[in-house]
Short mmCIF file of C-alpha atoms in Angstrom, two decimals:
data_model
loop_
_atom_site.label_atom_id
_atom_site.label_comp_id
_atom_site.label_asym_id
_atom_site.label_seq_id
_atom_site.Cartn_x
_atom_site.Cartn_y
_atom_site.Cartn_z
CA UNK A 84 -0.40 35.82 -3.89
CA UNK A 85 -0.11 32.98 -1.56
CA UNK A 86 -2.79 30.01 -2.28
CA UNK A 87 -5.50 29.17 0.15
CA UNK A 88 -4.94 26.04 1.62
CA UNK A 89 -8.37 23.69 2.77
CA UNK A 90 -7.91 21.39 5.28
CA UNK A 91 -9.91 18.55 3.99
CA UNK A 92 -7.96 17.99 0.56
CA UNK A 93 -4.61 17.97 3.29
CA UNK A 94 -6.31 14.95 4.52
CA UNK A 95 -6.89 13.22 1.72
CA UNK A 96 -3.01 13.21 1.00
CA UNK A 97 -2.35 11.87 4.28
CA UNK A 98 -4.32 9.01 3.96
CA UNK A 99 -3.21 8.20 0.86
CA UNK A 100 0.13 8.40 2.16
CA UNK A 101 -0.89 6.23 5.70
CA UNK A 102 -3.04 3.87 3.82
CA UNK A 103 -0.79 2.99 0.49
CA UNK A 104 -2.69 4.23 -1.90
CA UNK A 105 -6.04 6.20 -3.28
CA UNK A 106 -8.14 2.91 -2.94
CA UNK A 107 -7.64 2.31 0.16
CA UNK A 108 -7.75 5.83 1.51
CA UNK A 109 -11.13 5.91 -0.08
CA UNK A 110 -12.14 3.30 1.65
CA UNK A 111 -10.78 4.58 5.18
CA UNK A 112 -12.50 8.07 4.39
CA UNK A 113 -15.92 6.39 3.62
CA UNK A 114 -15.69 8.34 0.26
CA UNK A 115 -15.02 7.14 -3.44
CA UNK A 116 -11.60 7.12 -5.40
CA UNK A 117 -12.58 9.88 -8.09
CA UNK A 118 -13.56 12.39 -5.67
CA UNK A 119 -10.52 11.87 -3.64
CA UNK A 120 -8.53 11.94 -6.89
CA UNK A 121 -10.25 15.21 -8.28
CA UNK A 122 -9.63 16.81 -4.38
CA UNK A 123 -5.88 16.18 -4.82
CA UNK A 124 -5.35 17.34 -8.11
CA UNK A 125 -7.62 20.62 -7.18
CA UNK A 126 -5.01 20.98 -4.69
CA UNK A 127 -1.62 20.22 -6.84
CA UNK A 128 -3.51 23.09 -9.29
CA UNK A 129 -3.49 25.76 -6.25
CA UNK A 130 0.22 24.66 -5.42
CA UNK A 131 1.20 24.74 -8.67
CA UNK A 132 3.17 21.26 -8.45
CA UNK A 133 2.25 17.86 -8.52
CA UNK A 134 2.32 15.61 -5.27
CA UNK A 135 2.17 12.62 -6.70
CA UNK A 136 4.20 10.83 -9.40
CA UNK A 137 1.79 9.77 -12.34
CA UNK A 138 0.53 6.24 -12.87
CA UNK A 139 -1.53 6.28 -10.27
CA UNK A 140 0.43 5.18 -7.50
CA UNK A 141 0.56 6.86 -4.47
CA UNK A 142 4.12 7.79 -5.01
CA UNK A 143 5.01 11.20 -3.57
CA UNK A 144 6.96 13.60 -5.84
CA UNK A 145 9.92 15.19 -4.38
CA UNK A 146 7.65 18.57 -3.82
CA UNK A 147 5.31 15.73 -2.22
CA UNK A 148 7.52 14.79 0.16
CA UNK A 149 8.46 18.21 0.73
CA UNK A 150 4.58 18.91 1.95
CA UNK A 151 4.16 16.16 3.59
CA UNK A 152 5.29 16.72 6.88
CA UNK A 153 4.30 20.54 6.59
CA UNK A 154 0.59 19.34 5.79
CA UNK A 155 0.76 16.34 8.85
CA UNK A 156 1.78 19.74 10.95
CA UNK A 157 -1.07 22.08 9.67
CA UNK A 158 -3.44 18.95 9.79
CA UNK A 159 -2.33 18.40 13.68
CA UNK A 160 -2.73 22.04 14.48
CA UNK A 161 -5.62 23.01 12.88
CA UNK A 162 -7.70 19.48 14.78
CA UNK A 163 -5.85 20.68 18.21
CA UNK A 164 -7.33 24.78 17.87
CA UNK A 165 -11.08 23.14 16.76
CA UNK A 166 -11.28 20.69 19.63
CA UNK A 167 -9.97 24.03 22.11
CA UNK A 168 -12.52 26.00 20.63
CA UNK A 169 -15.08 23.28 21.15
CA UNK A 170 -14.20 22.70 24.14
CA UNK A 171 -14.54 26.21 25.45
CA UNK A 172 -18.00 26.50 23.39
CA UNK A 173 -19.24 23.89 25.91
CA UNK A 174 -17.99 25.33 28.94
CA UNK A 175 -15.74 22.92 29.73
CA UNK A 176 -12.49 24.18 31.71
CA UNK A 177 -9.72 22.13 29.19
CA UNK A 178 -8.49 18.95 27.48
CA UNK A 179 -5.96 17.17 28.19
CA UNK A 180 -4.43 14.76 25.70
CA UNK A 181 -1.46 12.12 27.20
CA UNK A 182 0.45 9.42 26.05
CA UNK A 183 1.75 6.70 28.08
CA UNK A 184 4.17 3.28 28.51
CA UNK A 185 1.39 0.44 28.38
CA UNK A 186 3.36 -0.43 31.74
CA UNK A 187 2.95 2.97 33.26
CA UNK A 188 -0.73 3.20 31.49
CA UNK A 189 -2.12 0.18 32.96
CA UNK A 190 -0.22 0.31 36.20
CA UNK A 191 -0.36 3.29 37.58
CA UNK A 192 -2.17 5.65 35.47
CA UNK A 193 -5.84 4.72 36.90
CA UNK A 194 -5.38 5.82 39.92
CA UNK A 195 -3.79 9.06 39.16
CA UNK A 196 -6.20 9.95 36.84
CA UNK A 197 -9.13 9.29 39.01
CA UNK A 198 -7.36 11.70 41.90
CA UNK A 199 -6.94 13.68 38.97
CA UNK A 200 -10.71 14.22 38.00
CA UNK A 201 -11.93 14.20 41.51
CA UNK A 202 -9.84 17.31 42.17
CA UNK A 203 -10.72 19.21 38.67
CA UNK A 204 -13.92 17.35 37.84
CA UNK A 205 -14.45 19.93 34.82
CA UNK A 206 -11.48 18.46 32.66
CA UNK A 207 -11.49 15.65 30.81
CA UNK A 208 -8.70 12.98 29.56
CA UNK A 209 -7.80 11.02 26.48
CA UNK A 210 -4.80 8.82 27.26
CA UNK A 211 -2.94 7.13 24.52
CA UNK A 212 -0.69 4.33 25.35
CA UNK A 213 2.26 2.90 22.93
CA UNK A 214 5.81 2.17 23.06
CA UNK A 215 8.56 4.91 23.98
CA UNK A 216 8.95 5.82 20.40
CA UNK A 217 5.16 6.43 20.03
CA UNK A 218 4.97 8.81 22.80
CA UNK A 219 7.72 10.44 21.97
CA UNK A 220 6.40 11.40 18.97
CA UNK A 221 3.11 11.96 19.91
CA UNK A 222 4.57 14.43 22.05
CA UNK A 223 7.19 15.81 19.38
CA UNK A 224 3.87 16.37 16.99
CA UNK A 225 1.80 18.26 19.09
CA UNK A 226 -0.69 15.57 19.39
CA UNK A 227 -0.27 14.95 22.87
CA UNK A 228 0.59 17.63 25.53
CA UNK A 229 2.30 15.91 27.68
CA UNK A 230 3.83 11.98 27.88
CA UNK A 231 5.17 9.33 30.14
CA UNK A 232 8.20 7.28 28.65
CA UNK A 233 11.51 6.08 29.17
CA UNK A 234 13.26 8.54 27.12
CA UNK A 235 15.89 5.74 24.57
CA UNK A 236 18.11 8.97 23.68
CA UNK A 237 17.81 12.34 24.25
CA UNK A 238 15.64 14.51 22.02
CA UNK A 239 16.54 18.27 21.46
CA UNK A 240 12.51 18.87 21.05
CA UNK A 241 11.71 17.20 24.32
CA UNK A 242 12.44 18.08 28.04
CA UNK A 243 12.67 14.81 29.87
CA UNK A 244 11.84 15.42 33.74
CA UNK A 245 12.74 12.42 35.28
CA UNK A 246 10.26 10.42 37.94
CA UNK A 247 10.92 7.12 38.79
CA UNK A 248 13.46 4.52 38.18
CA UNK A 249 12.31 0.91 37.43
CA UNK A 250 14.64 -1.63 37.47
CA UNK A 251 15.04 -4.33 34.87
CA UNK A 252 14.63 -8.43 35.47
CA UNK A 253 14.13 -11.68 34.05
CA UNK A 254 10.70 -13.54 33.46
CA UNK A 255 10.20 -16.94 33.42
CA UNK A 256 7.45 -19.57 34.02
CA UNK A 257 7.05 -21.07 38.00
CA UNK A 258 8.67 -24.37 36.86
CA UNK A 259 11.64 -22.95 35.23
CA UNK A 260 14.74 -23.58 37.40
CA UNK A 261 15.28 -19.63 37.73
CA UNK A 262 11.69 -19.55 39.32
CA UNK A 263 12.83 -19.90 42.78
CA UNK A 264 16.30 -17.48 42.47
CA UNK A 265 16.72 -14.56 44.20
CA UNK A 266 18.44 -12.83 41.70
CA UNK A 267 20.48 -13.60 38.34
CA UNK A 268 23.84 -13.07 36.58
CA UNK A 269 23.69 -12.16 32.58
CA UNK A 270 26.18 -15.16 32.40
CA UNK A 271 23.45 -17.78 33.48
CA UNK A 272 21.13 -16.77 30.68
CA UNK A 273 23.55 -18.18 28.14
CA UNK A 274 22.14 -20.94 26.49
CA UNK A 275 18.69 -20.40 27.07
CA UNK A 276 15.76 -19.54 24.72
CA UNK A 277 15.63 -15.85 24.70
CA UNK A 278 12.33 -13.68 23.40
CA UNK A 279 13.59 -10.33 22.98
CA UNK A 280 10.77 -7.65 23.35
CA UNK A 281 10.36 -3.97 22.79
CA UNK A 282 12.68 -3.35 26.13
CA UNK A 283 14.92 -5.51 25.18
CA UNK A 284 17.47 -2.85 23.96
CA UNK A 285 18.13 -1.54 27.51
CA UNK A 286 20.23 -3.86 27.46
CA UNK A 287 22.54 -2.73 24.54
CA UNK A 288 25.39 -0.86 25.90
CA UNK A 289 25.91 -3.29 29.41
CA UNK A 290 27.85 -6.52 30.02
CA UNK A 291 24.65 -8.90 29.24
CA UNK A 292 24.41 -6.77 25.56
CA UNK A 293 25.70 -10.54 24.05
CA UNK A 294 22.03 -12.00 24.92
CA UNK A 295 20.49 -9.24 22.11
CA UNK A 296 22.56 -11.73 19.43
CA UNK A 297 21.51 -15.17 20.96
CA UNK A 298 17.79 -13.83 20.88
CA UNK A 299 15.51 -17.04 19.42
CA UNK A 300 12.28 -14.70 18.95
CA UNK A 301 11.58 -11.21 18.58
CA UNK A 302 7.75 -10.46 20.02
CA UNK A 303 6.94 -6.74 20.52
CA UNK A 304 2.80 -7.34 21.57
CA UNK A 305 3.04 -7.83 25.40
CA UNK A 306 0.21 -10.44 24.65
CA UNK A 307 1.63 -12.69 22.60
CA UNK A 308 5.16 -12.59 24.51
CA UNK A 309 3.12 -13.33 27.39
CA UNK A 310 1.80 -16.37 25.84
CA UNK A 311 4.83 -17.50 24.97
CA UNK A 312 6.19 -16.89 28.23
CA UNK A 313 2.77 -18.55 29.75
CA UNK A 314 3.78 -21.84 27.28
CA UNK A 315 7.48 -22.42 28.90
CA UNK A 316 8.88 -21.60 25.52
CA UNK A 317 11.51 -19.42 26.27
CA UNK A 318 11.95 -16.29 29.05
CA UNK A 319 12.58 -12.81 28.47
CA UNK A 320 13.89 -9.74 30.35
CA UNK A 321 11.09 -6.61 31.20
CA UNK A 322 11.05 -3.69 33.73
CA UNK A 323 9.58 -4.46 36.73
CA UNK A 324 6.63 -2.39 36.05
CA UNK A 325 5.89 -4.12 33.10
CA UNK A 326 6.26 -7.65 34.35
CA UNK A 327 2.54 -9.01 34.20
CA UNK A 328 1.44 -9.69 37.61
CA UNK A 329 -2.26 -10.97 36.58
CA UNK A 330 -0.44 -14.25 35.01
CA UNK A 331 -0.10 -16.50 37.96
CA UNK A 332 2.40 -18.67 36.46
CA UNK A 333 5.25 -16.08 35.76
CA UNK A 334 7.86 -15.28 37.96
CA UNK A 335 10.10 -11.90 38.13
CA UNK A 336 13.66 -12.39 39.28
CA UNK A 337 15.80 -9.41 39.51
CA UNK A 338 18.40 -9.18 37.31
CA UNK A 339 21.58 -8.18 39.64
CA UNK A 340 24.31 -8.13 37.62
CA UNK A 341 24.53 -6.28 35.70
CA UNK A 342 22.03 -4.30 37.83
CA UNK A 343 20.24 -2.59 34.44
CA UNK A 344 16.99 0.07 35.08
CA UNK A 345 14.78 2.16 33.08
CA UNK A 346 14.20 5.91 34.11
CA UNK A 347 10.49 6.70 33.33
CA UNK A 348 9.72 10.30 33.13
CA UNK A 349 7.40 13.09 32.25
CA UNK A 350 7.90 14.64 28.80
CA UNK A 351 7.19 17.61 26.68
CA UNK A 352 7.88 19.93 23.86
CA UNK A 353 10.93 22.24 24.80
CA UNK A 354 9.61 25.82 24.36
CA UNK A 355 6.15 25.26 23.87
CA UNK A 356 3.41 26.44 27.14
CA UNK A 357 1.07 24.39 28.46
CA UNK A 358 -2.58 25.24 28.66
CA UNK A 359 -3.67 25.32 32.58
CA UNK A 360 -5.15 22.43 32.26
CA UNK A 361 -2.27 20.38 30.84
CA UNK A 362 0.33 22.21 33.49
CA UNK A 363 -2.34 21.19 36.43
CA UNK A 364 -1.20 17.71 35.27
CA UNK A 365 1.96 17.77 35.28
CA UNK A 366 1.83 19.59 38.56
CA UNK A 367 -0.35 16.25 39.60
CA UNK A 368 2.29 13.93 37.95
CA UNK A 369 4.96 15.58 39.26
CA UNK A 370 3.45 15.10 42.94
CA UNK A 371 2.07 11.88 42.95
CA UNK A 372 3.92 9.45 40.49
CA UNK A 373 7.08 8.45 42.07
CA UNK A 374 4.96 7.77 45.43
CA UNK A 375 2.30 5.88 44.33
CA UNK A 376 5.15 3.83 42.14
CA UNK A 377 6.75 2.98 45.29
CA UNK A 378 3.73 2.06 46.76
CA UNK A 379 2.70 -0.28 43.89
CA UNK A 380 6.57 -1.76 44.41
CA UNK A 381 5.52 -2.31 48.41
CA UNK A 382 2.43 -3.76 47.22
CA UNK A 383 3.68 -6.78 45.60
#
């Protein structure tokens, strides 16, 4: 006889997991250590196997580790059919959960979306925005339905339907002596401080992959590189798209040889249907991205 599984006690061993440990997952839960203790080992009773190691660390047992991406799976599933049913209970047409480039999020997602809701004013829209890796994985999980990334390598789980290209240049501040250039060779950035960023590694695998080694800093929050960038301590190389117009003393210079681009593009799970409301978005997407791209390019 198979055992019941309960979603709450599931939880619980995530966020010990997350967290590091059953103190601080209390704490994150709002609820206190022995009850979260006497959940879990309720649940390593039913299973018939312990999950974690004793001592009461939150190391995972090898049958622990075994669950834990089964229960992360169940967890994600069973949260995805209750907010469905929910959202059918109140009559509203669909959900639609995204994840997004912070580039592409804060760029050019606003206006989409608000086309978006004008023409289907009964849906509503959670947009998530992170890194490539995090979308991909949001959209690998089944937390997201859909996603807009530059896809680093090719994913067996994912269809990758390409959009828009967006190539990839140097940033600097309005007194650096690149300021005023119309473009750059790799070459010239020799010698210079370098902050390598989260897009750095389009790079890797072109003639200017050397300036990955000669990197002085390594800043992945777009704020603090930009403060850096804002304090003449170094200069960096970003996608156009990402280069961050509202700081009036930065400068974008194109970065011609070698001539190095991103390809941003709509992503989801191979195999897996779309509810109607997630497909009338990446009908929308499909339509409207690469133009209004090239009319934010125009724009500037």
């Amino acid at each position: 006889m198979h055992p019941e599984l309960k979603i709450q006690p599931l939880r619980y061993v995530l966020a010990i997991v997350d967290e590091g440990g059953f103190h601080a997952a209390a704490r994150h839960l709002h609820r206190t250590q022995p009850a979260l203790s006497m959940a879990v080992r309720e649940l390593e009773q039913r299973l018939g196997e312990p999950l974690f190691e004793k001592g009461g660390k939150a190391t995972l047992t090898p049958f622990g580790a075994y669950c834990l991406p089964r229960f992360r799976e169940l967890v994600t599933q069973h949260d995805r059919v209750s907010r469905d049913l929910v959202a059918r209970v109140e009559k509203r047409a669909g959900h639609i959960d995204m994840a997004a480039v912070p580039s592409v999020a804060s760029r050019l997602m606003p206006r989409l979306l608000s086309d978006f809701i004008q023409r289907y004013p009964d849906l509503r829209v959670s947009l998530h925005d992170g890194n490539a890796d995090f979308v991909g994985r949001m959209v690998a999980s089944g937390e997201v339905d859909l996603g807009i990334s530059s896809l680093w390598q090719a994913d067996a789980e994912l269809d990758f339907h390409p959009l828009m290209r967006d190539a990839i240049g140097v940033v600097c501040r309005e007194d650096h002596r690149f300021a005023d250039r119309l473009a750059l060779n790799w070459q010239e950035l020799q010698g210079e401080v370098l902050i390598r960023n989260g897009t750095s590694r389009l790079l890797s695998g072109t003639d200017a992959e050397p300036l990955l080694a000669q990197s002085a800093f390594d800043i992945s929050n777009m704020i603090s590189l930009n403060a850096m960038l804002e304090a003449g301590i170094g200069i960096t190389t970003l996608p156009r798209l990402a280069f961050p117009e509202e700081y009036a003393r930065l400068r974008f210079v194109p970065l011609s040889e070698p001539y190095v681009e991103r390809q941003i593009g709509l992503i989801c799970r191979v195999d897996v249907s779309l509810s109607p409301a997630a497909a009338a978005m990446r009908q929308h997407l499909m339509e409207h991205l690469g133009e209004q791209a090239s009319r934010h390019s125009r724009s500037r």
